[in-house]
mmCIF file of C-alpha atoms in Angstrom:
data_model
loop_
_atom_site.group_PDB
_atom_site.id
_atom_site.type_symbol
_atom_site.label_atom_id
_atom_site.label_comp_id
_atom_site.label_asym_id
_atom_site.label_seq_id
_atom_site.Cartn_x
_atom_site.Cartn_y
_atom_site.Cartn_z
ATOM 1 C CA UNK A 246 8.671 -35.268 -12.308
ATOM 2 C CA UNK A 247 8.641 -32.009 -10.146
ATOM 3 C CA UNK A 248 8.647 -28.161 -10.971
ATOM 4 C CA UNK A 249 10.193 -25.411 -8.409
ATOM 5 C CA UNK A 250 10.756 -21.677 -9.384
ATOM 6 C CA UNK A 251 14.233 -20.610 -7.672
ATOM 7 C CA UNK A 252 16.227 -17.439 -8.128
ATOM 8 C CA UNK A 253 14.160 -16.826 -11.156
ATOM 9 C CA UNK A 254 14.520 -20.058 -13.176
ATOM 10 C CA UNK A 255 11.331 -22.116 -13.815
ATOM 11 C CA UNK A 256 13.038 -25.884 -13.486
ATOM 12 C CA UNK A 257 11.585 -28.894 -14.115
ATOM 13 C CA UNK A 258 13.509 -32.256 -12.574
ATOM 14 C CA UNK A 259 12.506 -35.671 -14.223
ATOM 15 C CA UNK A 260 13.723 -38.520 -12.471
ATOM 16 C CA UNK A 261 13.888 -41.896 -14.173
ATOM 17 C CA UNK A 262 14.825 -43.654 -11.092
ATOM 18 C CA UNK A 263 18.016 -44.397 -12.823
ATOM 19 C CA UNK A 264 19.411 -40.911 -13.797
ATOM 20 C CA UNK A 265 17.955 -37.029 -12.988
ATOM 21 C CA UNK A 266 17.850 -34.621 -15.522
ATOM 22 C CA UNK A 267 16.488 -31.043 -15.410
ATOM 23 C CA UNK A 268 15.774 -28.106 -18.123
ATOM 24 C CA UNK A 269 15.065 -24.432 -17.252
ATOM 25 C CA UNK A 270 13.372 -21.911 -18.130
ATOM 26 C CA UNK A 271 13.168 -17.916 -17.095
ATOM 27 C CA UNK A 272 10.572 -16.936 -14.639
ATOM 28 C CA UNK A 273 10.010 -13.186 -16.308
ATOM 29 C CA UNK A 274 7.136 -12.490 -14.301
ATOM 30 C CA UNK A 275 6.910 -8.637 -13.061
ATOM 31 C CA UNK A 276 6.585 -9.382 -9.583
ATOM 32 C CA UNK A 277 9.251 -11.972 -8.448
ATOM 33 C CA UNK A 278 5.879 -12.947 -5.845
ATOM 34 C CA UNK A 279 2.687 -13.279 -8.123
ATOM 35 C CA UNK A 280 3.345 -16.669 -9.179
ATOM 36 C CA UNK A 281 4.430 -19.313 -6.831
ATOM 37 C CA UNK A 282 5.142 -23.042 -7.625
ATOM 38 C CA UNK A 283 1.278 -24.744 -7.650
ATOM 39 C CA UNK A 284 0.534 -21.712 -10.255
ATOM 40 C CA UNK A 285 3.801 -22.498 -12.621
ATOM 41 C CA UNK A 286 2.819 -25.740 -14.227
ATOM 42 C CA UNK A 287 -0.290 -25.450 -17.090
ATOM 43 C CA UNK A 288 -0.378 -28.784 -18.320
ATOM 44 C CA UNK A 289 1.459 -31.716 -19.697
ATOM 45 C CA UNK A 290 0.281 -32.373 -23.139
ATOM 46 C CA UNK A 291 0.940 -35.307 -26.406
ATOM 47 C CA UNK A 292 1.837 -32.159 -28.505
ATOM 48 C CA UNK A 293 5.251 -33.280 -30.562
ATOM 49 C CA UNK A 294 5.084 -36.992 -29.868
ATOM 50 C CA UNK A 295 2.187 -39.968 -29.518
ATOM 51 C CA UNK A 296 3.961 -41.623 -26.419
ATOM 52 C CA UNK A 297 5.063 -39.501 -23.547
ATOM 53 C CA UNK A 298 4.062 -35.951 -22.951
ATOM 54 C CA UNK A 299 5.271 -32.065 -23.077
ATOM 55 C CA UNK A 300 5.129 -30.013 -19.954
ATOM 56 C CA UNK A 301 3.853 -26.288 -20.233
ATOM 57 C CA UNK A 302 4.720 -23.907 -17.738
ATOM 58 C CA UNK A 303 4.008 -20.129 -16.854
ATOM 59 C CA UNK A 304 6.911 -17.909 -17.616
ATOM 60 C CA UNK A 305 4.888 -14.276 -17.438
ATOM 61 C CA UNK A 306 1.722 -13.703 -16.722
ATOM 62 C CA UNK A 307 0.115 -11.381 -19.570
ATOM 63 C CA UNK A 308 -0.215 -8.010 -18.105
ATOM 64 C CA UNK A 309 -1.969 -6.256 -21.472
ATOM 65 C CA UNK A 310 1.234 -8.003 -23.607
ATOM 66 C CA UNK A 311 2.234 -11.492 -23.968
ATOM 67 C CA UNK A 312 1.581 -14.697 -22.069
ATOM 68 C CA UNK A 313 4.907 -15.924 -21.973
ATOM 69 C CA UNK A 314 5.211 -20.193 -21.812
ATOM 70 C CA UNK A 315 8.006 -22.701 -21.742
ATOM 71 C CA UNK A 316 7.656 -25.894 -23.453
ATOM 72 C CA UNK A 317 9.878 -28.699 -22.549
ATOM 73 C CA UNK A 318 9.809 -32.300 -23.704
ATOM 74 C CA UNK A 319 11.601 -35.332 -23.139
ATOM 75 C CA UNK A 320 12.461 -39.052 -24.775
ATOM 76 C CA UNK A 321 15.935 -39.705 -23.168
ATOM 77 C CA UNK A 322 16.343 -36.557 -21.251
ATOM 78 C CA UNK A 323 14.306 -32.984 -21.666
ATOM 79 C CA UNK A 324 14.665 -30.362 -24.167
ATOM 80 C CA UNK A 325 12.770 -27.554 -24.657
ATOM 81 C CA UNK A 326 10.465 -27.240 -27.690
ATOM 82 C CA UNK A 327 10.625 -24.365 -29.852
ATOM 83 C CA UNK A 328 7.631 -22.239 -30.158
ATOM 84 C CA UNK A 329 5.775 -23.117 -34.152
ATOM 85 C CA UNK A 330 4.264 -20.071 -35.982
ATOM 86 C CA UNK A 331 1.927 -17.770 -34.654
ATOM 87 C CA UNK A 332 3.298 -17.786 -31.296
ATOM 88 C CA UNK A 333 6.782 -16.598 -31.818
ATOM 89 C CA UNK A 334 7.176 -13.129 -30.188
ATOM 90 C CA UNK A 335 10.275 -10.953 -31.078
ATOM 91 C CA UNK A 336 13.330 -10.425 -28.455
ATOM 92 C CA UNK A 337 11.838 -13.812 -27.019
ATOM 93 C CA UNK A 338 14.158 -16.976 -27.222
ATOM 94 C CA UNK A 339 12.994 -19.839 -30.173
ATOM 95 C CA UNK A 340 11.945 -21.875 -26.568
ATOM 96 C CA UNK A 341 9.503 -19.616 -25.333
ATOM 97 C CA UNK A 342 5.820 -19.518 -26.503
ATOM 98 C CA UNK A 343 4.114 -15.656 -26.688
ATOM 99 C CA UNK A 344 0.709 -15.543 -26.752
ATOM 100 C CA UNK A 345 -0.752 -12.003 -27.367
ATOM 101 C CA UNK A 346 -3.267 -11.010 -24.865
ATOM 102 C CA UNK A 347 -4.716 -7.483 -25.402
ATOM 103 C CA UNK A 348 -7.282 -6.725 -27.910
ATOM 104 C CA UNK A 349 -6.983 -10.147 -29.897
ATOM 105 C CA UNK A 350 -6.941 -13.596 -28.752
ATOM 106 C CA UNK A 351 -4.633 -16.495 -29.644
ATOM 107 C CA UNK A 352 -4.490 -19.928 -28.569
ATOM 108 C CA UNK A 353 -3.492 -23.435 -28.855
ATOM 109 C CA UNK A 354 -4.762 -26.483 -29.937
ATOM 110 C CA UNK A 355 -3.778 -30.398 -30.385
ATOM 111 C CA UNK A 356 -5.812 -31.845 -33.265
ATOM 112 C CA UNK A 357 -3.203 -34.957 -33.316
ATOM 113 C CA UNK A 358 -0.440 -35.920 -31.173
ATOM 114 C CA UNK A 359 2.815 -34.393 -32.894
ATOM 115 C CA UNK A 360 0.696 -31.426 -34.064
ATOM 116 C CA UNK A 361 -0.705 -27.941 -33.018
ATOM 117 C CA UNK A 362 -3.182 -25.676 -34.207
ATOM 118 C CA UNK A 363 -2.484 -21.864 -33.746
ATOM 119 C CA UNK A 364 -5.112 -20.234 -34.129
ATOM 120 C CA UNK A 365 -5.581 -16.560 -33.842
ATOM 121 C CA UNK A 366 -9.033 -14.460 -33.015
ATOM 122 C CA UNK A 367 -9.510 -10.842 -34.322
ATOM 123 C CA UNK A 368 -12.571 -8.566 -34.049
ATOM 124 C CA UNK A 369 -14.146 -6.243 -36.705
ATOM 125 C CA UNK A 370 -12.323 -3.142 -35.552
ATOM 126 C CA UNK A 371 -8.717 -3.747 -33.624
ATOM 127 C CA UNK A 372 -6.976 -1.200 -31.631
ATOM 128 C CA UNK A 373 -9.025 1.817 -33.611
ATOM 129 C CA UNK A 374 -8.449 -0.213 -37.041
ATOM 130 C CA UNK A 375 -11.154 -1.883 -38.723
ATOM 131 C CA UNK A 376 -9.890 -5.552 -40.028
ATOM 132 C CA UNK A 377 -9.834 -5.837 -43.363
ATOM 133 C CA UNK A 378 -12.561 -8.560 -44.158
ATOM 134 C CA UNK A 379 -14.036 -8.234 -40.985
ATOM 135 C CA UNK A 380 -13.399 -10.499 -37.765
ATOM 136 C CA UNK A 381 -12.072 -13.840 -38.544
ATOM 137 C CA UNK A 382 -10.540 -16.999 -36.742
ATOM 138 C CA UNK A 383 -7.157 -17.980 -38.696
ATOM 139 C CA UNK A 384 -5.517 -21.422 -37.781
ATOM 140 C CA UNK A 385 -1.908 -22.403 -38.556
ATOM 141 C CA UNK A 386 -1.857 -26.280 -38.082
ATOM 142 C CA UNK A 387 2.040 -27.325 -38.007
ATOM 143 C CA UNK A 388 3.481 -30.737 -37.337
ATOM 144 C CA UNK A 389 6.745 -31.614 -35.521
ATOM 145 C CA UNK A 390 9.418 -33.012 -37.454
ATOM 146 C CA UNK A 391 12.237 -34.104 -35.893
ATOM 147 C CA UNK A 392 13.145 -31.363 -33.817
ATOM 148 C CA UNK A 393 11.294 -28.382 -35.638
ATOM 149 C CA UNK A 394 7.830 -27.824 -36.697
ATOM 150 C CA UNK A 395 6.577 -27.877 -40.350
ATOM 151 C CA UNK A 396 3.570 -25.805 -41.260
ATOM 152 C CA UNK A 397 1.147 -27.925 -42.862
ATOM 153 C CA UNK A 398 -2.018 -25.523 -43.715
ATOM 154 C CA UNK A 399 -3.573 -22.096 -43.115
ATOM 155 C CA UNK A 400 -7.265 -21.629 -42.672
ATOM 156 C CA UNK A 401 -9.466 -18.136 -41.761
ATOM 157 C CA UNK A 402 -12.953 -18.561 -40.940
ATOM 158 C CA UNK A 403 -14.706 -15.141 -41.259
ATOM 159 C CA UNK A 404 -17.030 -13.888 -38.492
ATOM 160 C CA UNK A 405 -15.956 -16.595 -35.756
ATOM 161 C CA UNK A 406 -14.179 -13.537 -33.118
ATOM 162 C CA UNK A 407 -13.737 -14.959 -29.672
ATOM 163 C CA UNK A 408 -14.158 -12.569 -26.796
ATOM 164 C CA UNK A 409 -10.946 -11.356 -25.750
ATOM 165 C CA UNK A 410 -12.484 -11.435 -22.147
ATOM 166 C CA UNK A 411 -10.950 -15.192 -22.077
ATOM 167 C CA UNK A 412 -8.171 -15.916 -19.646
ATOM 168 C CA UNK A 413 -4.718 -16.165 -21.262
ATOM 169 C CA UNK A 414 -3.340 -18.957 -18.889
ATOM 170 C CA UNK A 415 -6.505 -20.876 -18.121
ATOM 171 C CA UNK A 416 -8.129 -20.959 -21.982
ATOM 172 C CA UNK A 417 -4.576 -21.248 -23.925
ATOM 173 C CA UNK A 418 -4.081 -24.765 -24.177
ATOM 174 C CA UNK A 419 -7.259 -26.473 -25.733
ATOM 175 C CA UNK A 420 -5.149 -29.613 -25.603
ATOM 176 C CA UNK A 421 -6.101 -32.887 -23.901
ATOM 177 C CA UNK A 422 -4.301 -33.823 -20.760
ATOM 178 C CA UNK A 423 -1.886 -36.315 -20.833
ATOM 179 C CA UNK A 424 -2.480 -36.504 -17.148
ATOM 180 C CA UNK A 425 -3.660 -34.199 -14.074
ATOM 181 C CA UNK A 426 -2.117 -31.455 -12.893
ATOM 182 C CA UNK A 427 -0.702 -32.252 -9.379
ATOM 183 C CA UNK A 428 -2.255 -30.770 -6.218
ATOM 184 C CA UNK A 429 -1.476 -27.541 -5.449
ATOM 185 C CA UNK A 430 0.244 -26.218 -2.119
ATOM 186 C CA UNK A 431 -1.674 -25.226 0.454
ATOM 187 C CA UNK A 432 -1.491 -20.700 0.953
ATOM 188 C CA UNK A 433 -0.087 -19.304 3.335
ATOM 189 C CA UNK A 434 -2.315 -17.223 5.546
ATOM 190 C CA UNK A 435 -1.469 -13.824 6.471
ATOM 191 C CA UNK A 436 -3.492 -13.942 9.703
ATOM 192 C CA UNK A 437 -4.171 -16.584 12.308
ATOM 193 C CA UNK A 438 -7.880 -15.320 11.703
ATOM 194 C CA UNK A 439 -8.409 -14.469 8.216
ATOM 195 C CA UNK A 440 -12.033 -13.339 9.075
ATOM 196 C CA UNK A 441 -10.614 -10.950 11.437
ATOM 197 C CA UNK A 442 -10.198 -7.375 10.356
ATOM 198 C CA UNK A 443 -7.215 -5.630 9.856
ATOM 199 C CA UNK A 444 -7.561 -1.899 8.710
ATOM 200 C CA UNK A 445 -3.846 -1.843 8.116
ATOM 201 C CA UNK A 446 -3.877 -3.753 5.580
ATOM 202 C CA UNK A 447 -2.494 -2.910 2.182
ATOM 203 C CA UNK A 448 -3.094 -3.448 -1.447
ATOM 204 C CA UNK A 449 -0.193 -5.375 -3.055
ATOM 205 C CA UNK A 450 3.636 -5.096 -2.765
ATOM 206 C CA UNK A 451 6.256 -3.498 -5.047
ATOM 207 C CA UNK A 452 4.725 -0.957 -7.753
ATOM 208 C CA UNK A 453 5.134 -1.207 -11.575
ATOM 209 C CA UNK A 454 6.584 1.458 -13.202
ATOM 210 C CA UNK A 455 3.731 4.119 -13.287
ATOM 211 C CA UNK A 456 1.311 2.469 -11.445
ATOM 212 C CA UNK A 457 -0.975 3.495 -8.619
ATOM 213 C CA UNK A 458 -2.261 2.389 -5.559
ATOM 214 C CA UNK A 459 0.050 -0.779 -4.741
ATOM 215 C CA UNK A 460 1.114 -0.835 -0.470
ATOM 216 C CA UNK A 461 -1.879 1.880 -0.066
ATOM 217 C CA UNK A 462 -4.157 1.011 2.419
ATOM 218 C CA UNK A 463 -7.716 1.901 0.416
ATOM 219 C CA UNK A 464 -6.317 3.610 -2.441
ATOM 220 C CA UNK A 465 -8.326 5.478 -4.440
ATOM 221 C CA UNK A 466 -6.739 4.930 -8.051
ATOM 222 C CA UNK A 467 -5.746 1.172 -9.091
ATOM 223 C CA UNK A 468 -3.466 1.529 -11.774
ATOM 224 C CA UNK A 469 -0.834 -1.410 -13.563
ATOM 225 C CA UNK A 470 1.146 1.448 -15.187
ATOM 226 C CA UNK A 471 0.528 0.136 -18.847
ATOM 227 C CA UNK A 472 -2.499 -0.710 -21.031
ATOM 228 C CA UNK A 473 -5.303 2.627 -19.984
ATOM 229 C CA UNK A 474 -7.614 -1.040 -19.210
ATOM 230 C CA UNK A 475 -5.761 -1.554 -15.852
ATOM 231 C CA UNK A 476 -6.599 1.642 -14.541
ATOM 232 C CA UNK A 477 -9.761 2.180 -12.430
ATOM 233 C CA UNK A 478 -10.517 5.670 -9.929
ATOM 234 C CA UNK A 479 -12.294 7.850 -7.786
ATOM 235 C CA UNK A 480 -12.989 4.437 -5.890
ATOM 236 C CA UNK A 481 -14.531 4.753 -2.566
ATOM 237 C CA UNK A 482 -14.657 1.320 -0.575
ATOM 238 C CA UNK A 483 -17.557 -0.199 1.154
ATOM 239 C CA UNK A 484 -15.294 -2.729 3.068
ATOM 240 C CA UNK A 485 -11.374 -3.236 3.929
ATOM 241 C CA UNK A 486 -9.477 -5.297 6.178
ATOM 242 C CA UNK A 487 -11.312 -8.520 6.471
ATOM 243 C CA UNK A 488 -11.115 -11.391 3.987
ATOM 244 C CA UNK A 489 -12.275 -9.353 0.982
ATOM 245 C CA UNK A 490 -12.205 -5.729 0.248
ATOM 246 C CA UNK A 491 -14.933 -4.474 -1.863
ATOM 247 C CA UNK A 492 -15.467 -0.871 -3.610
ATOM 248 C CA UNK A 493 -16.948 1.243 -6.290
ATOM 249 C CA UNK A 494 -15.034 3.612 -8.934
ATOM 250 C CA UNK A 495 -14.658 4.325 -12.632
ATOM 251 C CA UNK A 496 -12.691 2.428 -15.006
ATOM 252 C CA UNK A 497 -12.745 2.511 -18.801
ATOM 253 C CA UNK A 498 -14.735 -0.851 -20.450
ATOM 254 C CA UNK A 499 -14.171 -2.162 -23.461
ATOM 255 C CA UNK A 500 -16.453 -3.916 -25.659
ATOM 256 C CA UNK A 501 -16.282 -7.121 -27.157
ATOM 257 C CA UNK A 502 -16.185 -4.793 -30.426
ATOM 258 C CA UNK A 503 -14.496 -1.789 -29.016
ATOM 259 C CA UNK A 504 -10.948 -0.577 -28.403
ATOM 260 C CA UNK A 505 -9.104 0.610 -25.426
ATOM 261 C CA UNK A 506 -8.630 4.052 -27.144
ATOM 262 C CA UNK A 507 -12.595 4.778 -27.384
ATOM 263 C CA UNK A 508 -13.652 2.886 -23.996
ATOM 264 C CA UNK A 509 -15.530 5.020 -21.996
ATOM 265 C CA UNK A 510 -15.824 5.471 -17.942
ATOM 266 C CA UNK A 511 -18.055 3.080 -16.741
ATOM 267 C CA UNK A 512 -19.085 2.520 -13.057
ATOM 268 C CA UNK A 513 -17.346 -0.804 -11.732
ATOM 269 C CA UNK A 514 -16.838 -2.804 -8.815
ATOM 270 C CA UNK A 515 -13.412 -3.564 -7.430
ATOM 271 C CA UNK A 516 -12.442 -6.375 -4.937
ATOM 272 C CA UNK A 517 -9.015 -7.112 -3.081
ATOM 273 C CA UNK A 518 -8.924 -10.148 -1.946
ATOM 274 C CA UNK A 519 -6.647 -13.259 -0.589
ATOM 275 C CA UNK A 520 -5.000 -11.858 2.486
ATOM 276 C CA UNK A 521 -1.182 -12.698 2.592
ATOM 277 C CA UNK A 522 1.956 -10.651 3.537
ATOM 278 C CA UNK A 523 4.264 -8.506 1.072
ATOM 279 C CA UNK A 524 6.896 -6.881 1.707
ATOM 280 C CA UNK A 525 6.608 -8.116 5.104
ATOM 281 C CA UNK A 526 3.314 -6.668 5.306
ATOM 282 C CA UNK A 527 -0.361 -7.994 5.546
ATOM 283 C CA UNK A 528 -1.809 -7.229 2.280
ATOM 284 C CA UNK A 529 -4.106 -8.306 -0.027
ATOM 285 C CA UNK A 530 -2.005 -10.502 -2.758
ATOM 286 C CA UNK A 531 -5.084 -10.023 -5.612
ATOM 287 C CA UNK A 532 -7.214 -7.550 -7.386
ATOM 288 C CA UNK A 533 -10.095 -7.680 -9.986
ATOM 289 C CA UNK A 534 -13.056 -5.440 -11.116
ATOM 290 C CA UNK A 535 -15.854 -5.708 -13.560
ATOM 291 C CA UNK A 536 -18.714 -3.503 -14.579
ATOM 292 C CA UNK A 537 -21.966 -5.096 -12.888
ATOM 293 C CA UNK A 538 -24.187 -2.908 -16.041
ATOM 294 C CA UNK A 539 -22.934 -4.947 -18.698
ATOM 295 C CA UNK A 540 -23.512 -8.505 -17.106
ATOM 296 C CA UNK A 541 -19.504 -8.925 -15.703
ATOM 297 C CA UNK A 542 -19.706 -11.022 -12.326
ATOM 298 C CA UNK A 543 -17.264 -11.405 -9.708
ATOM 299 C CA UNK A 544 -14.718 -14.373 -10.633
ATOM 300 C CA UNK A 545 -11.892 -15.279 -8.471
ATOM 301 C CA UNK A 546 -10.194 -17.292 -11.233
ATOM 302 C CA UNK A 547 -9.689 -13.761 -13.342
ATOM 303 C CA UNK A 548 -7.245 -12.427 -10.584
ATOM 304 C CA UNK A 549 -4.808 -10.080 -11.052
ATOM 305 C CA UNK A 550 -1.749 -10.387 -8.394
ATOM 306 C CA UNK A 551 -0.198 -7.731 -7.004
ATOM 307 C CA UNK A 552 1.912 -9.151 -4.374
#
C-alpha cells in the first residue's frame, strides 16, 4: 500500500501483487505546501469491516472550519467510504469526512469493527449562545451495512465538554490501529547549517486572503485572514534567523468557556520555527503561540504551517 499527493489528488495505490488499484481523493488544503506526503496518512482503522482495514487521510487541515478526511476501503479493490452522521459537512462530497474545529469539538470513535461513534462536544455558552441544557457530549453510534451506514442510537451526556484546545488531526480518530503508520520522510533542510543564522529569513510563503505577516521577515502582526483567534500583534521578537524564532505580542484568548467574540488581548508568546524554503526562499515553514499566564506551553505538535 502507498500514499503520494500529486497535482492535488491525495492517491492511495494498493498492490496485491497480482493487480494495482488506486482511489483518490482531493488535497483541498490552502497552501498547496503545508502538507506533504509523511503528514497525509492518519491511520488505517477496522471501521466498516472485522478483517482488513480503512485508510484515513488528510484532505484540509482545519484552519478555524472543518478538518476535511478521506476514507477509503477495500475487499477486492478500494472504494471510498461515505462519511455517517455527524460528520457530513454541506458542499462536501458523501466521501469526505468534516469535522468541525472552532468553538466545538467532534470526533470519532470505533466501539466495534463495522461501527463508529460520532460524538460531538459543546460548551455551556457557544459562539456568544448559551446551550440549551448546558454543555453536553452527544454520540451517534452507526453501523455499516453493506455499503451505507445505519444509525443505531443517540446518546447526550450532560456536563462532559471537552476542551476545544484538542488537535483536530492528531485527537480525531480514537480508533485502534489496525497497524502503524509508516515512517515518515526525512525534511528537507533549508540550510546546510540549520543552527546558523539567517536574518533574511521569512515567515511563511503565499498569504491567505486577508492575512498578515506571511514572506515578512519579523512581522509584527500574524494574521490567517479568518477566525479573529489567528490573529496576534504589536509583536516584537527576541530572536530570528536561527533554528527558532521567538517573540512577544497580543492576541485574543479564549477560554475553555468563552467565545471568540468576547476574548480579550492577552500577552502571548509566538515562535516560528522549522527552517525550510518557500517560494524559493528560506523561511520558516511553521508558526504557533500560546499565552504563558494561563498555563499554555510551547508544543511543536500544535503547528500551524505557513509554507
Amino acid at each position: 500500500m502507498g500514499i503520494e499527493l500529486v497535482d492535488a489528488q491525495i492517491t492511495v495505490r494498493i498492490d496485491t501483487g497480482t493487480s494495482l488499484t488506486t482511489t483518490s481523493v482531493p488535497n483541498k488544503h490552502i497552501f498547496p505546501d503545508d502538507i506533504t506526503p509523511s503528514g497525509v496518512f492518519v491511520g488505517a482503522f477496522n471501521i466498516t469491516r472485522e478483517q482488513g482495514a480503512d485508510i484515513v487521510v488528510d484532505a484540509k487541515m482545519g484552519y478555524g472550519g472543518f478538518e476535511l478526511f478521506g476514507m477509503i476501503g477495500w475487499d477486492d479493490g478500494p472504494v471510498s467510504v461515505p462519511a455517517p452522521e455527524g460528520v457530513i459537512s454541506p458542499g462536501e462530497t458523501a466521501y469526505m469526512w468534516a469535522v468541525p474545529t472552532e468553538m466545538y469539538r467532534v470526533f470519532v470513535r470505533c466501539p466495534e469493527p463495522g461501527s463508529v461513534g460520532v460524538v460531538k462536544t459543546e460548551a455551556d455558552v457557544s459562539f456568544g449562545i448559551v446551550t440549551p441544557g448546558g454543555a453536553y457530549n452527544e454520540t451517534t453510534t452507526s453501523r455499516w451495512v453493506g455499503d451505507h451506514w445505519t444509525v443505531a442510537d443517540t446518546n447526550r451526556v450532560p456536563g462532559q465538554y471537552v476542551s476545544a484546545d484538542r488537535s483536530a488531526l492528531s485527537g480525531t480518530f480514537e480508533c485502534q490501529a489496525a497497524h502503524s503508520a509508516p515512517p515518515a520522510f526525512a525534511p528537507i533542510a533549508a540550510q546546510e547549517n540549520p543552527n546558523q543564522e539567517n536574518p533574511n529569513m521569512v515567515l511563511g510563503g503565499t498569504p491567505l486572503s486577508n492575512s498578515e505577516g506571511y514572506g515578512e521577515i519579523r512581522p509584527e502582526t500574524v494574521y490567517f485572514g479568518g477566525s479573529p483567534s489567528g490573529y496576534i500583534g504589536e509583536i516584537v521578537w527576541d530572536s530570528w534567523g536561527s533554528e527558532r524564532a521567538v517573540g512577544h505580542g497580543m492576541a485574543p484568548y479564549v477560554s475553555p468557556t468563552g467565545t471568540v467574540a468576547s476574548a480579550p488581548m492577552t500577552p502571548a508568546e509566538i515562535v516560528a520555527y522549522e527552517p525550510s524554503t518557500c517560494n524559493g526562499l528560506p523561511a520558516y515553514a511553521k508558526v504557533q503561540w500560546y499565552f504563558p499566564a494561563e498555563g499554555q506551553v510551547f508544543d511543536p505538535s500544535f503547528a500551524t504551517m505557513v509554507c
